Tab-separated table of C-alpha atoms in Angstrom:
chain	number	residue	atom	x	y	z
A	1	UNK	CA	-124.998	228.236	59.636
A	2	UNK	CA	-128.224	230.264	59.627
A	3	UNK	CA	-129.722	230.730	63.106
A	4	UNK	CA	-133.490	231.189	63.446
A	5	UNK	CA	-134.146	233.422	66.446
A	6	UNK	CA	-137.138	234.327	68.579
A	7	UNK	CA	-139.273	237.305	67.505
A	8	UNK	CA	-140.232	239.369	70.543
A	9	UNK	CA	-141.483	242.954	70.708
A	10	UNK	CA	-140.884	243.581	67.015
A	11	UNK	CA	-137.346	242.282	66.581
A	12	UNK	CA	-135.222	239.128	66.492
A	13	UNK	CA	-134.021	237.951	69.902
A	14	UNK	CA	-131.125	235.463	70.251
A	15	UNK	CA	-130.980	232.408	72.460
A	16	UNK	CA	-128.343	230.050	73.775
A	17	UNK	CA	-129.407	226.451	73.196
A	18	UNK	CA	-130.161	225.413	69.620
A	19	UNK	CA	-131.549	222.479	67.642
A	20	UNK	CA	-130.855	221.509	64.027
A	21	UNK	CA	-133.294	222.236	61.199
A	22	UNK	CA	-133.009	219.742	58.340
A	23	UNK	CA	-133.762	219.759	54.648
A	24	UNK	CA	-135.968	216.638	54.409
A	25	UNK	CA	-135.177	216.193	50.714
A	26	UNK	CA	-131.428	215.847	51.299
A	27	UNK	CA	-131.240	214.783	54.939
A	28	UNK	CA	-128.725	217.547	55.630
A	29	UNK	CA	-128.900	220.251	58.278
A	30	UNK	CA	-129.665	223.607	56.716
A	31	UNK	CA	-130.097	225.857	59.789
A	32	UNK	CA	-130.374	225.886	63.558
A	33	UNK	CA	-133.189	227.257	65.699
A	34	UNK	CA	-132.863	228.684	69.184
A	35	UNK	CA	-134.674	226.813	71.938
A	36	UNK	CA	-136.429	229.016	74.447
A	37	UNK	CA	-137.552	228.350	77.989
A	38	UNK	CA	-139.253	230.110	80.854
A	39	UNK	CA	-137.076	233.228	80.614
A	40	UNK	CA	-137.871	233.750	76.926
A	41	UNK	CA	-141.569	233.118	77.484
A	42	UNK	CA	-141.566	235.602	80.343
A	43	UNK	CA	-139.874	238.202	78.125
A	44	UNK	CA	-142.516	237.655	75.457
A	45	UNK	CA	-145.345	237.878	78.006
A	46	UNK	CA	-143.957	241.158	79.328
A	47	UNK	CA	-143.852	242.614	75.822
A	48	UNK	CA	-147.304	241.282	74.941
A	49	UNK	CA	-148.814	242.557	78.199
A	50	UNK	CA	-147.434	246.034	77.579
A	51	UNK	CA	-148.733	246.000	73.998
A	52	UNK	CA	-152.162	244.798	75.161
A	53	UNK	CA	-152.715	248.013	77.105
A	54	UNK	CA	-152.929	250.018	73.884
A	55	UNK	CA	-153.906	247.365	71.326
A	56	UNK	CA	-157.005	246.326	73.293
A	57	UNK	CA	-158.132	249.973	73.236
A	58	UNK	CA	-157.539	250.386	69.506
A	59	UNK	CA	-160.519	250.832	67.249
A	60	UNK	CA	-162.067	248.065	65.204
A	61	UNK	CA	-161.172	250.144	62.152
A	62	UNK	CA	-157.479	250.151	63.067
A	63	UNK	CA	-157.446	246.406	63.716
A	64	UNK	CA	-159.238	245.511	60.495
A	65	UNK	CA	-157.000	247.841	58.480
A	66	UNK	CA	-153.990	245.900	59.772
A	67	UNK	CA	-155.711	242.636	58.824
A	68	UNK	CA	-156.487	243.878	55.304
A	69	UNK	CA	-152.851	244.924	54.852
A	70	UNK	CA	-151.604	241.632	56.285
A	71	UNK	CA	-153.886	239.687	53.971
A	72	UNK	CA	-152.485	241.549	50.943
A	73	UNK	CA	-148.908	240.832	52.036
A	74	UNK	CA	-149.728	237.128	52.306
A	75	UNK	CA	-150.904	237.267	48.689
A	76	UNK	CA	-147.804	239.117	47.517
A	77	UNK	CA	-145.362	236.825	49.356
A	78	UNK	CA	-147.179	233.514	48.840
A	79	UNK	CA	-144.478	232.068	46.594
A	80	UNK	CA	-141.645	233.028	48.957
A	81	UNK	CA	-143.434	231.725	52.027
A	82	UNK	CA	-144.401	228.548	50.176
A	83	UNK	CA	-140.775	227.828	49.335
A	84	UNK	CA	-139.715	228.461	52.933
A	85	UNK	CA	-142.283	225.897	54.094
A	86	UNK	CA	-141.313	223.379	51.413
A	87	UNK	CA	-137.607	223.635	52.248
A	88	UNK	CA	-138.120	222.840	55.943
A	89	UNK	CA	-141.188	220.587	55.893
A	90	UNK	CA	-140.634	218.725	52.627
A	91	UNK	CA	-144.124	219.168	51.138
A	92	UNK	CA	-144.437	220.376	47.575
A	93	UNK	CA	-144.422	224.111	46.914
A	94	UNK	CA	-147.924	223.830	45.459
A	95	UNK	CA	-149.122	222.125	48.640
A	96	UNK	CA	-147.464	224.836	50.734
A	97	UNK	CA	-149.165	227.536	48.692
A	98	UNK	CA	-152.442	225.721	49.279
A	99	UNK	CA	-152.034	225.828	53.053
A	100	UNK	CA	-151.236	229.545	52.869
A	101	UNK	CA	-154.450	230.107	50.910
A	102	UNK	CA	-156.545	228.234	53.482
A	103	UNK	CA	-154.889	230.158	56.294
A	104	UNK	CA	-155.475	233.431	54.472
A	105	UNK	CA	-159.200	232.689	54.478
A	106	UNK	CA	-159.156	233.031	58.279
A	107	UNK	CA	-157.475	236.426	57.875
A	108	UNK	CA	-160.314	237.399	55.535
A	109	UNK	CA	-162.810	236.273	58.170
A	110	UNK	CA	-160.941	238.426	60.701
A	111	UNK	CA	-161.216	241.405	58.336
A	112	UNK	CA	-164.999	241.257	58.833
A	113	UNK	CA	-165.031	241.110	62.619
A	114	UNK	CA	-166.586	244.562	62.848
A	115	UNK	CA	-169.899	242.960	61.945
A	116	UNK	CA	-169.346	239.768	63.937
A	117	UNK	CA	-168.527	241.652	67.129
A	118	UNK	CA	-171.710	243.683	67.118
A	119	UNK	CA	-173.557	243.162	70.386
A	120	UNK	CA	-177.305	243.277	71.020
A	121	UNK	CA	-179.558	245.870	72.654
A	122	UNK	CA	-182.896	245.489	74.404
A	123	UNK	CA	-184.882	248.666	74.947
A	124	UNK	CA	-187.166	249.212	77.942
A	125	UNK	CA	-186.764	245.796	79.561
A	126	UNK	CA	-188.281	247.444	82.614
A	127	UNK	CA	-189.478	251.008	83.124
A	128	UNK	CA	-186.567	253.218	82.095
A	129	UNK	CA	-184.104	250.322	81.963
A	130	UNK	CA	-182.190	249.075	78.908
A	131	UNK	CA	-179.810	246.120	78.486
A	132	UNK	CA	-176.978	245.637	76.014
A	133	UNK	CA	-174.022	243.286	75.668
A	134	UNK	CA	-170.596	243.262	74.019
A	135	UNK	CA	-167.410	241.182	73.996
A	136	UNK	CA	-163.901	242.151	75.114
A	137	UNK	CA	-160.484	240.535	74.547
A	138	UNK	CA	-158.878	238.272	77.142
A	139	UNK	CA	-155.341	239.666	77.205
A	140	UNK	CA	-152.178	237.753	76.280
A	141	UNK	CA	-153.023	234.490	74.509
A	142	UNK	CA	-150.834	231.826	72.926
A	143	UNK	CA	-150.691	229.133	70.270
A	144	UNK	CA	-148.667	225.895	70.258
A	145	UNK	CA	-148.675	224.528	66.723
A	146	UNK	CA	-147.445	221.403	64.877
A	147	UNK	CA	-144.910	220.898	62.105
A	148	UNK	CA	-147.316	219.700	59.431
A	149	UNK	CA	-148.879	223.094	58.655
A	150	UNK	CA	-146.383	225.740	59.785
A	151	UNK	CA	-148.412	228.564	58.208
A	152	UNK	CA	-152.047	227.406	58.126
A	153	UNK	CA	-152.571	226.140	61.659
A	154	UNK	CA	-151.118	229.279	63.321
A	155	UNK	CA	-153.265	231.313	60.911
A	156	UNK	CA	-156.297	229.503	62.340
A	157	UNK	CA	-155.456	231.209	65.634
A	158	UNK	CA	-153.615	234.511	65.677
A	159	UNK	CA	-155.641	236.579	63.141
A	160	UNK	CA	-158.839	236.145	65.164
A	161	UNK	CA	-157.045	236.615	68.477
A	162	UNK	CA	-155.354	239.807	67.300
A	163	UNK	CA	-158.387	241.235	65.483
A	164	UNK	CA	-160.473	240.859	68.644
A	165	UNK	CA	-157.904	242.914	70.589
A	166	UNK	CA	-155.642	240.296	72.184
A	167	UNK	CA	-151.878	240.025	71.917
A	168	UNK	CA	-150.353	236.703	70.840
A	169	UNK	CA	-147.371	234.450	71.545
A	170	UNK	CA	-146.737	231.662	69.018
A	171	UNK	CA	-144.666	228.573	69.839
A	172	UNK	CA	-144.243	226.832	66.456
A	173	UNK	CA	-142.653	223.461	65.810
A	174	UNK	CA	-138.885	223.520	66.030
A	175	UNK	CA	-138.766	221.248	62.957
A	176	UNK	CA	-139.884	223.974	60.516
A	177	UNK	CA	-139.715	227.283	62.398
A	178	UNK	CA	-138.922	229.841	59.686
A	179	UNK	CA	-142.502	230.398	58.514
A	180	UNK	CA	-143.456	231.843	61.915
A	181	UNK	CA	-140.739	234.502	61.761
A	182	UNK	CA	-141.613	235.353	58.175
A	183	UNK	CA	-145.249	235.884	59.181
A	184	UNK	CA	-144.086	238.087	62.075
A	185	UNK	CA	-142.238	240.311	59.632
A	186	UNK	CA	-145.323	240.543	57.422
A	187	UNK	CA	-147.383	241.642	60.419
A	188	UNK	CA	-144.840	244.366	61.133
A	189	UNK	CA	-145.001	245.558	57.522
A	190	UNK	CA	-148.804	245.568	57.798
A	191	UNK	CA	-148.604	248.080	60.645
A	192	UNK	CA	-149.157	245.797	63.627
A	193	UNK	CA	-147.612	247.435	66.715
A	194	UNK	CA	-144.574	245.756	68.243
A	195	UNK	CA	-145.384	243.236	70.951
A	196	UNK	CA	-148.802	242.286	69.603
A	197	UNK	CA	-147.419	239.210	67.790
A	198	UNK	CA	-144.429	237.344	69.212
A	199	UNK	CA	-142.672	234.066	68.401
A	200	UNK	CA	-140.851	231.929	70.966
A	201	UNK	CA	-139.150	228.835	69.565
A	202	UNK	CA	-138.433	225.742	71.597
A	203	UNK	CA	-139.494	222.325	72.780
A	204	UNK	CA	-141.103	221.041	75.969
A	205	UNK	CA	-139.493	223.684	78.192
A	206	UNK	CA	-141.128	226.449	76.187
A	207	UNK	CA	-144.448	224.593	76.111
A	208	UNK	CA	-144.487	224.084	79.874
A	209	UNK	CA	-143.589	227.724	80.456
A	210	UNK	CA	-146.579	228.781	78.347
A	211	UNK	CA	-148.950	226.381	80.091
A	212	UNK	CA	-148.029	227.627	83.547
A	213	UNK	CA	-147.303	231.334	83.053
A	214	UNK	CA	-149.776	233.451	85.062
A	215	UNK	CA	-149.723	236.225	82.458
A	216	UNK	CA	-151.171	234.045	79.660
A	217	UNK	CA	-154.961	233.852	79.578
A	218	UNK	CA	-155.558	231.182	76.909
A	219	UNK	CA	-153.738	228.438	75.017
A	220	UNK	CA	-154.594	227.049	71.570
A	221	UNK	CA	-153.014	223.733	70.599
A	222	UNK	CA	-153.024	221.363	67.620
A	223	UNK	CA	-151.070	218.104	67.747
A	224	UNK	CA	-151.243	214.501	68.891
A	225	UNK	CA	-153.960	213.359	71.296
A	226	UNK	CA	-151.609	212.474	74.202
A	227	UNK	CA	-150.043	215.939	74.071
A	228	UNK	CA	-153.447	217.581	73.605
A	229	UNK	CA	-154.609	215.911	76.821
A	230	UNK	CA	-151.454	217.064	78.599
A	231	UNK	CA	-151.884	220.645	77.364
A	232	UNK	CA	-155.548	220.710	78.367
A	233	UNK	CA	-154.833	219.306	81.822
A	234	UNK	CA	-151.897	221.583	82.602
A	235	UNK	CA	-153.327	224.797	81.169
A	236	UNK	CA	-156.763	224.422	82.761
A	237	UNK	CA	-155.113	223.597	86.087
A	238	UNK	CA	-153.424	226.991	85.819
A	239	UNK	CA	-156.677	228.813	85.116
A	240	UNK	CA	-156.431	229.183	81.345
A	241	UNK	CA	-158.922	228.700	78.555
A	242	UNK	CA	-157.814	225.881	76.257
A	243	UNK	CA	-158.403	224.815	72.670
A	244	UNK	CA	-156.774	221.381	72.286
A	245	UNK	CA	-157.133	219.502	68.996
A	246	UNK	CA	-155.696	215.998	68.906
A	247	UNK	CA	-155.080	213.164	66.464
A	248	UNK	CA	-157.240	211.364	63.952
A	249	UNK	CA	-157.949	208.159	62.089
A	250	UNK	CA	-160.058	209.336	59.170
A	251	UNK	CA	-162.161	206.870	57.175
A	252	UNK	CA	-163.390	207.159	53.591
A	253	UNK	CA	-166.375	204.882	52.956
A	254	UNK	CA	-167.043	203.827	49.360
A	255	UNK	CA	-170.434	202.352	48.428
A	256	UNK	CA	-171.071	200.137	45.408
A	257	UNK	CA	-172.994	202.911	43.626
A	258	UNK	CA	-170.035	205.311	43.760
A	259	UNK	CA	-167.976	206.271	40.734
A	260	UNK	CA	-164.872	204.229	41.627
A	261	UNK	CA	-162.501	206.231	39.436
A	262	UNK	CA	-163.707	209.482	41.019
A	263	UNK	CA	-163.541	208.033	44.526
A	264	UNK	CA	-160.083	206.538	44.023
A	265	UNK	CA	-158.691	209.792	42.630
A	266	UNK	CA	-159.827	211.737	45.667
A	267	UNK	CA	-158.926	209.060	48.222
A	268	UNK	CA	-155.427	208.821	46.738
A	269	UNK	CA	-154.968	212.577	47.039
A	270	UNK	CA	-156.443	212.552	50.539
A	271	UNK	CA	-154.191	209.711	51.683
A	272	UNK	CA	-150.872	210.640	50.089
A	273	UNK	CA	-151.051	214.423	49.780
A	274	UNK	CA	-148.493	216.144	52.013
A	275	UNK	CA	-147.050	212.631	52.524
A	276	UNK	CA	-150.026	211.830	54.756
A	277	UNK	CA	-148.717	214.235	57.396
A	278	UNK	CA	-151.975	215.990	58.174
A	279	UNK	CA	-154.679	215.414	60.750
A	280	UNK	CA	-157.345	215.309	58.026
A	281	UNK	CA	-155.511	212.758	55.873
A	282	UNK	CA	-157.485	209.715	54.816
A	283	UNK	CA	-155.783	206.727	56.418
A	284	UNK	CA	-158.550	204.108	56.060
A	285	UNK	CA	-160.635	203.265	52.991
A	286	UNK	CA	-163.737	201.251	53.901
A	287	UNK	CA	-164.826	199.309	50.834
A	288	UNK	CA	-168.474	198.289	51.169
A	289	UNK	CA	-169.857	195.117	49.582
A	290	UNK	CA	-169.332	194.780	45.833
A	291	UNK	CA	-167.255	197.967	45.693
A	292	UNK	CA	-164.269	196.274	47.336
A	293	UNK	CA	-162.394	194.474	44.561
A	294	UNK	CA	-162.965	197.186	41.973
A	295	UNK	CA	-161.931	199.950	44.368
A	296	UNK	CA	-158.776	198.112	45.428
A	297	UNK	CA	-157.775	197.626	41.794
A	298	UNK	CA	-158.098	201.350	41.012
A	299	UNK	CA	-156.440	202.458	44.262
A	300	UNK	CA	-153.455	200.232	43.555
A	301	UNK	CA	-153.019	201.762	40.120
A	302	UNK	CA	-153.360	205.305	41.467
A	303	UNK	CA	-150.875	204.709	44.298
A	304	UNK	CA	-148.245	203.492	41.843
A	305	UNK	CA	-148.733	206.620	39.733
A	306	UNK	CA	-147.968	209.116	42.531
A	307	UNK	CA	-144.843	211.101	41.640
A	308	UNK	CA	-142.498	211.305	44.636
A	309	UNK	CA	-139.583	213.734	44.769
A	310	UNK	CA	-138.204	216.954	46.244
A	311	UNK	CA	-140.924	219.441	47.086
A	312	UNK	CA	-139.508	222.128	44.797
A	313	UNK	CA	-139.104	219.856	41.750
A	314	UNK	CA	-141.634	220.383	38.909
A	315	UNK	CA	-144.190	217.594	38.711
A	316	UNK	CA	-143.646	216.306	42.237
A	317	UNK	CA	-146.916	215.258	43.900
A	318	UNK	CA	-145.528	213.962	47.201
A	319	UNK	CA	-142.382	215.043	49.004
A	320	UNK	CA	-140.348	213.430	51.785
A	321	UNK	CA	-141.383	212.986	55.401
A	322	UNK	CA	-140.285	215.672	57.825
A	323	UNK	CA	-137.594	213.698	59.721
A	324	UNK	CA	-135.596	210.486	59.532
A	325	UNK	CA	-137.473	209.250	62.615
A	326	UNK	CA	-140.807	209.783	60.867
A	327	UNK	CA	-139.576	207.865	57.828
A	328	UNK	CA	-138.436	204.933	59.958
A	329	UNK	CA	-141.660	204.893	61.988
A	330	UNK	CA	-143.862	204.762	58.873
A	331	UNK	CA	-141.787	202.071	57.162
A	332	UNK	CA	-141.757	199.960	60.330
A	333	UNK	CA	-145.560	200.224	60.449
A	334	UNK	CA	-145.824	198.745	56.946
A	335	UNK	CA	-143.646	195.816	57.977
A	336	UNK	CA	-145.718	195.223	61.130
A	337	UNK	CA	-148.929	195.251	59.060
A	338	UNK	CA	-147.531	192.537	56.789
A	339	UNK	CA	-146.440	190.477	59.786
A	340	UNK	CA	-149.936	190.755	61.283
A	341	UNK	CA	-151.546	189.335	58.141
A	342	UNK	CA	-152.366	192.335	55.958
A	343	UNK	CA	-151.640	192.259	52.219
A	344	UNK	CA	-149.143	194.928	51.128
A	345	UNK	CA	-150.290	195.767	47.595
A	346	UNK	CA	-148.000	198.763	47.139
A	347	UNK	CA	-144.846	198.933	49.243
A	348	UNK	CA	-143.307	202.377	49.590
A	349	UNK	CA	-140.406	201.281	51.773
A	350	UNK	CA	-136.799	201.778	50.691
A	351	UNK	CA	-137.527	204.419	48.060
A	352	UNK	CA	-134.447	206.275	46.836
A	353	UNK	CA	-134.622	209.440	44.765
A	354	UNK	CA	-131.727	210.117	42.376
A	355	UNK	CA	-129.570	212.904	43.725
A	356	UNK	CA	-131.404	212.834	47.055
A	357	UNK	CA	-130.466	209.391	48.341
A	358	UNK	CA	-130.162	210.599	51.946
A	359	UNK	CA	-133.545	212.324	51.926
A	360	UNK	CA	-136.375	211.207	54.182
A	361	UNK	CA	-138.393	209.656	51.369
A	362	UNK	CA	-140.835	206.795	51.495
A	363	UNK	CA	-143.302	206.014	48.750
A	364	UNK	CA	-147.063	205.504	48.998
A	365	UNK	CA	-148.046	202.225	50.671
A	366	UNK	CA	-151.400	200.517	50.127
A	367	UNK	CA	-152.412	197.725	52.507
A	368	UNK	CA	-155.441	195.467	51.946
A	369	UNK	CA	-157.336	193.094	54.245
A	370	UNK	CA	-156.639	195.213	57.314
A	371	UNK	CA	-158.667	194.384	60.416
A	372	UNK	CA	-159.504	196.595	63.371
A	373	UNK	CA	-157.164	194.619	65.640
A	374	UNK	CA	-154.069	195.457	63.573
A	375	UNK	CA	-151.651	198.226	64.524
A	376	UNK	CA	-152.027	199.778	61.063
A	377	UNK	CA	-155.688	200.421	61.896
A	378	UNK	CA	-155.407	201.366	65.541
A	379	UNK	CA	-152.486	203.793	65.367
A	380	UNK	CA	-152.278	207.219	63.752
A	381	UNK	CA	-149.381	206.562	61.371
A	382	UNK	CA	-149.118	210.155	60.075
A	383	UNK	CA	-147.549	209.055	56.824
A	384	UNK	CA	-148.387	207.908	53.271
A	385	UNK	CA	-150.051	204.632	54.238
A	386	UNK	CA	-153.630	203.777	53.236
A	387	UNK	CA	-155.282	200.797	54.912
A	388	UNK	CA	-158.240	199.060	53.240
A	389	UNK	CA	-160.928	197.584	55.468
A	390	UNK	CA	-163.830	195.656	53.956
A	391	UNK	CA	-167.424	195.932	55.225
A	392	UNK	CA	-170.617	194.251	54.042
A	393	UNK	CA	-173.016	197.179	54.538
A	394	UNK	CA	-173.121	200.932	55.132
A	395	UNK	CA	-174.423	200.345	58.652
A	396	UNK	CA	-171.425	198.110	59.362
A	397	UNK	CA	-169.131	200.882	58.083
A	398	UNK	CA	-170.840	203.434	60.339
A	399	UNK	CA	-170.459	201.125	63.337
A	400	UNK	CA	-166.774	200.687	62.460
A	401	UNK	CA	-166.187	204.449	62.435
A	402	UNK	CA	-168.140	204.984	65.639
A	403	UNK	CA	-166.118	202.332	67.476
A	404	UNK	CA	-162.885	204.151	66.660
A	405	UNK	CA	-161.591	206.392	69.475
A	406	UNK	CA	-161.024	209.294	67.069
A	407	UNK	CA	-163.729	211.431	65.502
A	408	UNK	CA	-162.002	214.114	63.453
A	409	UNK	CA	-163.057	213.731	59.803
A	410	UNK	CA	-164.714	211.180	57.548
A	411	UNK	CA	-165.990	210.945	53.987
A	412	UNK	CA	-168.589	208.977	52.060
A	413	UNK	CA	-168.509	208.329	48.323
A	414	UNK	CA	-171.946	207.519	46.955
A	415	UNK	CA	-174.623	208.511	44.442
A	416	UNK	CA	-177.405	207.951	46.999
A	417	UNK	CA	-178.858	210.904	48.873
A	418	UNK	CA	-180.557	208.559	51.317
A	419	UNK	CA	-177.264	206.830	52.131
A	420	UNK	CA	-175.509	210.181	52.495
A	421	UNK	CA	-178.148	211.480	54.899
A	422	UNK	CA	-178.039	208.273	56.967
A	423	UNK	CA	-174.254	208.452	57.073
A	424	UNK	CA	-173.923	212.111	58.076
A	425	UNK	CA	-176.506	211.717	60.826
A	426	UNK	CA	-175.159	208.392	62.081
A	427	UNK	CA	-171.391	208.859	62.319
A	428	UNK	CA	-169.900	210.232	65.532
A	429	UNK	CA	-167.453	212.510	63.770
A	430	UNK	CA	-167.097	216.285	63.822
A	431	UNK	CA	-166.357	217.002	60.126
A	432	UNK	CA	-167.963	215.040	57.301
A	433	UNK	CA	-167.486	215.052	53.540
A	434	UNK	CA	-169.985	213.703	51.036
A	435	UNK	CA	-167.952	212.946	47.910
A	436	UNK	CA	-165.374	215.326	49.433
A	437	UNK	CA	-162.258	213.545	50.740
A	438	UNK	CA	-160.823	216.156	53.125
A	439	UNK	CA	-163.757	218.067	54.650
A	440	UNK	CA	-161.915	221.028	56.178
A	441	UNK	CA	-164.626	223.662	56.721
A	442	UNK	CA	-164.390	227.238	55.509
A	443	UNK	CA	-163.056	229.883	57.879
A	444	UNK	CA	-166.506	231.146	58.870
A	445	UNK	CA	-167.311	227.687	60.241
A	446	UNK	CA	-165.322	226.172	63.101
A	447	UNK	CA	-162.800	223.326	62.820
A	448	UNK	CA	-162.872	220.520	65.369
A	449	UNK	CA	-163.619	216.845	65.771
A	450	UNK	CA	-165.266	214.626	68.362
A	451	UNK	CA	-164.006	212.085	70.894
A	452	UNK	CA	-160.196	211.896	71.182
A	453	UNK	CA	-159.756	214.345	68.312
A	454	UNK	CA	-160.905	217.298	70.448
A	455	UNK	CA	-160.005	217.540	74.117
A	456	UNK	CA	-162.481	219.851	75.808
A	457	UNK	CA	-165.160	221.619	73.821
A	458	UNK	CA	-163.492	224.529	71.994
A	459	UNK	CA	-162.957	224.153	68.223
A	460	UNK	CA	-160.824	226.695	66.339
A	461	UNK	CA	-161.632	229.657	64.080
A	462	UNK	CA	-165.119	230.665	62.922
A	463	UNK	CA	-167.738	231.542	65.558
A	464	UNK	CA	-166.052	229.339	68.186
A	465	UNK	CA	-162.801	231.222	67.644
A	466	UNK	CA	-164.532	234.529	68.371
A	467	UNK	CA	-166.045	233.137	71.555
A	468	UNK	CA	-162.750	231.609	72.648
A	469	UNK	CA	-160.681	234.790	72.396
A	470	UNK	CA	-163.271	237.112	73.955
A	471	UNK	CA	-165.483	237.244	77.035
A	472	UNK	CA	-168.953	238.801	77.194
A	473	UNK	CA	-170.267	241.673	79.266
A	474	UNK	CA	-173.938	242.433	79.842
A	475	UNK	CA	-174.785	245.973	80.936
A	476	UNK	CA	-178.092	247.037	82.509
A	477	UNK	CA	-178.614	250.816	82.498
A	478	UNK	CA	-181.041	253.321	83.950
A	479	UNK	CA	-180.877	257.097	83.374
A	480	UNK	CA	-183.447	258.689	85.701
A	481	UNK	CA	-184.539	262.288	85.352
A	482	UNK	CA	-182.692	264.497	87.817
A	483	UNK	CA	-185.903	265.761	89.387
A	484	UNK	CA	-187.379	262.281	89.643
A	485	UNK	CA	-187.600	260.874	93.147
A	486	UNK	CA	-187.299	257.102	93.349
A	487	UNK	CA	-187.743	254.965	96.390
A	488	UNK	CA	-185.284	252.185	97.017
A	489	UNK	CA	-186.743	248.696	96.544
A	490	UNK	CA	-185.481	245.719	98.498
A	491	UNK	CA	-187.383	243.072	96.524
A	492	UNK	CA	-185.674	240.936	93.840
A	493	UNK	CA	-185.706	243.016	90.611
A	494	UNK	CA	-188.174	241.956	87.921
A	495	UNK	CA	-189.142	243.204	84.489
A	496	UNK	CA	-192.380	244.740	85.728
């Protein structure tokens, strides 16, 4: 049985307790991962602290050269890494390659930090006095990341943290841990000094050790809202900076003037891609006015056409869910929706794939006539279930979105610029797509929602990522002539 170990100070480190790692397509255990705790976290912090002493003093040129080399290795090993992700997560290899590409864009942003980190200078603010500012790294920082994007979400964090001079400890999901170790090896090949990037596997014990360790300056987290609130509360109570991104309930609003075939194609992909296991998945389609019946008809046809199978099989569009528990939770949710009065147009429950009968598969489910009181609307199902809610007007749809506790992403399908402008200004959501189903911003913008989708006020990557992993210094200087005699002033200094 393969054992996935910690990666600390440039090499694999064993552990004692382990947890199984499954192949979601077959339901069988394929490996085991060590589960770390406070001792392992402390070992990683010691290594990262020692590495910080030299890495923080390295030149911007050295850091960006490592990032350029790392970026090239991600390109060269994309297929291998994609298959590692697919084997443990269940998503298709193409989908896995897509997440690597989006993560690589953050590395490319980090390659240009020499320009981003330039400070400012003010000459002669007072007689003989100049002022300038610059930013410095925090120290040892950490990331706690979810199972659904084992490469991309960590790549939202550690390239910027490392390029700005910090050292990093990653605690990935124990469900699909191998991608983190593979990335660690790529960093080593790229020339990153040992101890700058470390991986500690584990569950709650490892998380709590990170949140409370006095040697860790900042914590980045992506996951469910309840855990995001816990991470934010615990880490801030222990004096750390925190990025904490939570859950979502993303709506796609379709107006009567929209191209229904176009909208349905993109909503289907947004709802069922990666088996709906992503925080930007579309889980609610809001059909406005006369668009409703026509949209439902096309969505039903599209849902039935989705090809479900093992992630590495040619032609597969949607793979299995990540665990048996996830499969059961999603299928139970469909049954509860029917019991509460919704119409199940496409029922994905009980799907069996030939040769993979014990896999964690469920097919796409499409549920019509969903109301805001139903569990299928209120809960983040994190699976291939699309709920259809009907609204009479765009304003009613906006009010519906704004009443939802989440505010991560939303989309509008329309041919009207006026409606689009009213929508994007009116919705209380952090990321908005106009005729774009999954509005994940580019790496040079920041990613983060509103309300219960972002706990605190620190989004990830882009300009907010730079600010999060660094702290500013402002320096006021005077260089008097040696022969100059100056009297000491006791008044408050001014710019006179």
